[in-house]
Amino acid sequence: MADLVIRPVTRADRDQWLPLWDGYNAFYGRSGDTALDPAVTAMTWERFFDAYEPVHALVAEQDGRLLGLTHYLFHRSTTAIEPSCYLQDLFTTEQARGQGVGRALIEAVYDAARAAGASRVYWQTHQTNATAMRLYDQVAETSGFLVYRKGL
C-alpha cells in the first residue's frame, strides 16, 4: 500500500486504536456478554507506555487513519539465551486485508525483535483463521505444537 507507515502507537492514537482492538477481540468471540473487562483494555493500553513493561504496540497508518495493529512482547526462554518475541495480537480493518498491511506489521515486529536481540518471533492463531494462515504460511513456518491451557 502506498504511503503505509508502520510505527509505535502513541497516546494520541487511542480513539483509533480502540475500534481495532475491539474488532480483534470480537473476531475471537470476546464481545457482548463475553467482552473483556474494560479494566483489561485500560491496563493493556497503559502497558504500551510503561518502559518497565515488555509489551509493545505498533500500528499501521495511511493518510492519518489506522488500518491495523500488532502487540508483541519479549520474554525469556529455557531453550535460548536470547529473548523470544511473542506476537500476541495482529488485526487489520476488513478493507485493509489482502493489501499487505498484515505482512508489513509482521515484518515490523521481526525488525523490532532483531533490534532487541531476540532469537525468534512466534505466534498462534485459531485453526479456523484460514485467511490469516494464508499470510502466515508465507512469512513463517508452523511449529507443530498444539496449545493447551486451563483458566485459573
mmCIF file of C-alpha atoms in Angstrom:
data_model
loop_
_atom_site.group_PDB
_atom_site.id
_atom_site.type_symbol
_atom_site.label_atom_id
_atom_site.label_comp_id
_atom_site.label_asym_id
_atom_site.label_seq_id
_atom_site.Cartn_x
_atom_site.Cartn_y
_atom_site.Cartn_z
ATOM 1 C CA MET A 1 0.000 0.000 0.000
ATOM 2 C CA ALA A 2 1.323 3.391 -0.940
ATOM 3 C CA ASP A 3 2.142 5.713 1.945
ATOM 4 C CA LEU A 4 1.634 2.996 4.561
ATOM 5 C CA VAL A 5 3.530 3.781 7.754
ATOM 6 C CA ILE A 6 4.209 1.242 10.488
ATOM 7 C CA ARG A 7 5.068 2.986 13.739
ATOM 8 C CA PRO A 8 4.819 2.654 17.513
ATOM 9 C CA VAL A 9 1.433 3.520 18.927
ATOM 10 C CA THR A 10 1.133 6.909 20.644
ATOM 11 C CA ARG A 11 -1.295 8.103 23.278
ATOM 12 C CA ALA A 12 -2.963 10.238 20.608
ATOM 13 C CA ASP A 13 -3.928 7.016 18.776
ATOM 14 C CA ARG A 14 -6.301 5.745 21.454
ATOM 15 C CA ASP A 15 -9.539 6.744 19.705
ATOM 16 C CA GLN A 16 -8.487 4.925 16.529
ATOM 17 C CA TRP A 17 -6.733 2.030 18.292
ATOM 18 C CA LEU A 18 -9.772 1.106 20.398
ATOM 19 C CA PRO A 19 -12.072 0.109 17.485
ATOM 20 C CA LEU A 20 -9.253 -2.045 16.070
ATOM 21 C CA TRP A 21 -8.746 -3.661 19.479
ATOM 22 C CA ASP A 22 -12.477 -4.214 19.833
ATOM 23 C CA GLY A 23 -12.601 -5.725 16.331
ATOM 24 C CA TYR A 24 -9.734 -8.071 17.157
ATOM 25 C CA ASN A 25 -11.448 -9.201 20.343
ATOM 26 C CA ALA A 26 -14.803 -9.624 18.608
ATOM 27 C CA PHE A 27 -13.136 -11.833 15.976
ATOM 28 C CA TYR A 28 -12.122 -14.179 18.785
ATOM 29 C CA GLY A 29 -15.539 -14.103 20.443
ATOM 30 C CA ARG A 30 -14.771 -11.520 23.093
ATOM 31 C CA SER A 31 -17.695 -9.134 22.646
ATOM 32 C CA GLY A 32 -21.086 -8.542 24.190
ATOM 33 C CA ASP A 33 -21.536 -10.812 27.206
ATOM 34 C CA THR A 34 -18.058 -12.288 26.698
ATOM 35 C CA ALA A 35 -16.243 -8.964 26.188
ATOM 36 C CA LEU A 36 -13.022 -8.263 28.004
ATOM 37 C CA ASP A 37 -13.374 -6.402 31.252
ATOM 38 C CA PRO A 38 -12.732 -2.711 30.441
ATOM 39 C CA ALA A 39 -10.016 -2.791 33.115
ATOM 40 C CA VAL A 40 -8.068 -5.271 30.951
ATOM 41 C CA THR A 41 -8.256 -2.962 27.949
ATOM 42 C CA ALA A 42 -7.212 0.013 30.083
ATOM 43 C CA MET A 43 -4.248 -1.896 31.537
ATOM 44 C CA THR A 44 -3.204 -3.198 28.122
ATOM 45 C CA TRP A 45 -3.198 0.362 26.774
ATOM 46 C CA GLU A 46 -1.144 1.665 29.707
ATOM 47 C CA ARG A 47 1.424 -1.128 29.370
ATOM 48 C CA PHE A 48 2.391 0.150 25.911
ATOM 49 C CA PHE A 49 3.716 3.324 27.512
ATOM 50 C CA ASP A 50 5.439 1.817 30.555
ATOM 51 C CA ALA A 51 9.167 1.429 29.962
ATOM 52 C CA TYR A 52 9.286 -1.376 32.536
ATOM 53 C CA GLU A 53 6.752 -3.499 30.656
ATOM 54 C CA PRO A 54 7.854 -5.949 27.929
ATOM 55 C CA VAL A 55 4.627 -5.271 25.971
ATOM 56 C CA HIS A 56 4.789 -3.165 22.803
ATOM 57 C CA ALA A 57 2.347 -1.970 20.148
ATOM 58 C CA LEU A 58 2.712 -0.951 16.531
ATOM 59 C CA VAL A 59 0.056 0.485 14.260
ATOM 60 C CA ALA A 60 -0.322 0.697 10.503
ATOM 61 C CA GLU A 61 -1.315 4.173 9.366
ATOM 62 C CA GLN A 62 -2.260 5.572 5.991
ATOM 63 C CA ASP A 63 -3.385 9.134 5.426
ATOM 64 C CA GLY A 64 -3.892 9.693 9.158
ATOM 65 C CA ARG A 65 -6.107 6.618 9.547
ATOM 66 C CA LEU A 66 -5.133 3.493 11.492
ATOM 67 C CA LEU A 67 -5.628 0.342 9.416
ATOM 68 C CA GLY A 68 -4.127 -2.241 11.733
ATOM 69 C CA LEU A 69 -2.352 -3.056 14.959
ATOM 70 C CA THR A 70 0.033 -5.560 16.411
ATOM 71 C CA HIS A 71 1.008 -6.156 20.020
ATOM 72 C CA TYR A 72 4.100 -8.119 20.933
ATOM 73 C CA LEU A 73 6.176 -8.872 23.978
ATOM 74 C CA PHE A 74 9.601 -10.154 24.878
ATOM 75 C CA HIS A 75 10.261 -12.935 27.356
ATOM 76 C CA ARG A 76 12.992 -15.303 28.476
ATOM 77 C CA SER A 77 13.136 -18.931 27.436
ATOM 78 C CA THR A 78 14.674 -22.085 28.851
ATOM 79 C CA THR A 79 15.871 -23.065 25.367
ATOM 80 C CA ALA A 80 17.810 -19.948 24.352
ATOM 81 C CA ILE A 81 19.973 -17.254 25.887
ATOM 82 C CA GLU A 82 18.405 -14.528 23.777
ATOM 83 C CA PRO A 83 14.856 -13.359 24.489
ATOM 84 C CA SER A 84 11.917 -14.634 22.461
ATOM 85 C CA CYS A 85 9.331 -12.364 20.902
ATOM 86 C CA TYR A 86 5.694 -13.356 21.099
ATOM 87 C CA LEU A 87 3.488 -11.622 18.552
ATOM 88 C CA GLN A 88 0.314 -11.705 20.619
ATOM 89 C CA ASP A 89 -2.217 -9.729 18.599
ATOM 90 C CA LEU A 90 -2.498 -8.832 14.918
ATOM 91 C CA PHE A 91 -5.534 -7.195 13.343
ATOM 92 C CA THR A 92 -6.366 -5.090 10.312
ATOM 93 C CA THR A 93 -9.543 -3.443 9.147
ATOM 94 C CA GLU A 94 -11.535 -5.529 6.724
ATOM 95 C CA GLN A 95 -10.795 -3.064 3.921
ATOM 96 C CA ALA A 96 -7.034 -3.397 4.526
ATOM 97 C CA ARG A 97 -6.965 -7.191 4.293
ATOM 98 C CA GLY A 98 -5.098 -8.565 1.331
ATOM 99 C CA GLN A 99 -3.346 -5.210 0.827
ATOM 100 C CA GLY A 100 -0.067 -6.033 2.586
ATOM 101 C CA VAL A 101 -0.884 -4.366 5.909
ATOM 102 C CA GLY A 102 -0.684 -7.559 7.978
ATOM 103 C CA ARG A 103 2.582 -8.540 6.297
ATOM 104 C CA ALA A 104 4.032 -5.073 6.965
ATOM 105 C CA LEU A 105 3.064 -5.311 10.640
ATOM 106 C CA ILE A 106 4.649 -8.764 10.970
ATOM 107 C CA GLU A 107 7.828 -7.574 9.241
ATOM 108 C CA ALA A 108 7.977 -4.605 11.627
ATOM 109 C CA VAL A 109 7.769 -6.998 14.591
ATOM 110 C CA TYR A 110 10.609 -9.022 13.032
ATOM 111 C CA ASP A 111 12.654 -5.810 12.825
ATOM 112 C CA ALA A 112 11.894 -4.891 16.456
ATOM 113 C CA ALA A 113 12.792 -8.414 17.584
ATOM 114 C CA ARG A 114 16.112 -8.316 15.714
ATOM 115 C CA ALA A 115 16.900 -4.924 17.260
ATOM 116 C CA ALA A 116 16.165 -6.354 20.730
ATOM 117 C CA GLY A 117 18.434 -9.341 20.110
ATOM 118 C CA ALA A 118 15.584 -11.868 20.086
ATOM 119 C CA SER A 119 16.297 -15.273 18.612
ATOM 120 C CA ARG A 120 12.773 -15.886 17.302
ATOM 121 C CA VAL A 121 9.305 -14.469 16.777
ATOM 122 C CA TYR A 122 6.336 -16.744 17.206
ATOM 123 C CA TRP A 123 2.568 -16.519 17.433
ATOM 124 C CA GLN A 124 -0.569 -18.590 17.388
ATOM 125 C CA THR A 125 -3.900 -18.333 15.653
ATOM 126 C CA HIS A 126 -7.123 -20.243 15.730
ATOM 127 C CA GLN A 127 -7.289 -23.221 13.399
ATOM 128 C CA THR A 128 -10.333 -21.692 11.680
ATOM 129 C CA ASN A 129 -8.481 -18.477 10.760
ATOM 130 C CA ALA A 130 -7.764 -19.643 7.196
ATOM 131 C CA THR A 131 -7.453 -16.131 5.767
ATOM 132 C CA ALA A 132 -4.664 -15.175 8.164
ATOM 133 C CA MET A 133 -2.962 -18.560 7.799
ATOM 134 C CA ARG A 134 -2.522 -17.959 4.062
ATOM 135 C CA LEU A 135 -0.331 -14.990 5.001
ATOM 136 C CA TYR A 136 1.359 -16.722 7.938
ATOM 137 C CA ASP A 137 2.379 -19.642 5.720
ATOM 138 C CA GLN A 138 4.260 -17.142 3.533
ATOM 139 C CA VAL A 139 6.157 -15.350 6.317
ATOM 140 C CA ALA A 140 6.821 -18.106 8.891
ATOM 141 C CA GLU A 141 6.573 -21.825 9.469
ATOM 142 C CA THR A 142 4.294 -23.780 11.739
ATOM 143 C CA SER A 143 5.903 -25.287 14.820
ATOM 144 C CA GLY A 144 3.733 -28.374 15.000
ATOM 145 C CA PHE A 145 2.904 -27.666 18.630
ATOM 146 C CA LEU A 146 -0.631 -27.507 19.959
ATOM 147 C CA VAL A 147 -1.625 -25.037 22.663
ATOM 148 C CA TYR A 148 -3.081 -26.370 25.923
ATOM 149 C CA ARG A 149 -4.455 -24.079 28.585
ATOM 150 C CA LYS A 150 -6.519 -24.025 31.735
ATOM 151 C CA GLY A 151 -8.164 -20.970 33.170
ATOM 152 C CA LEU A 152 -7.458 -20.363 36.830
#
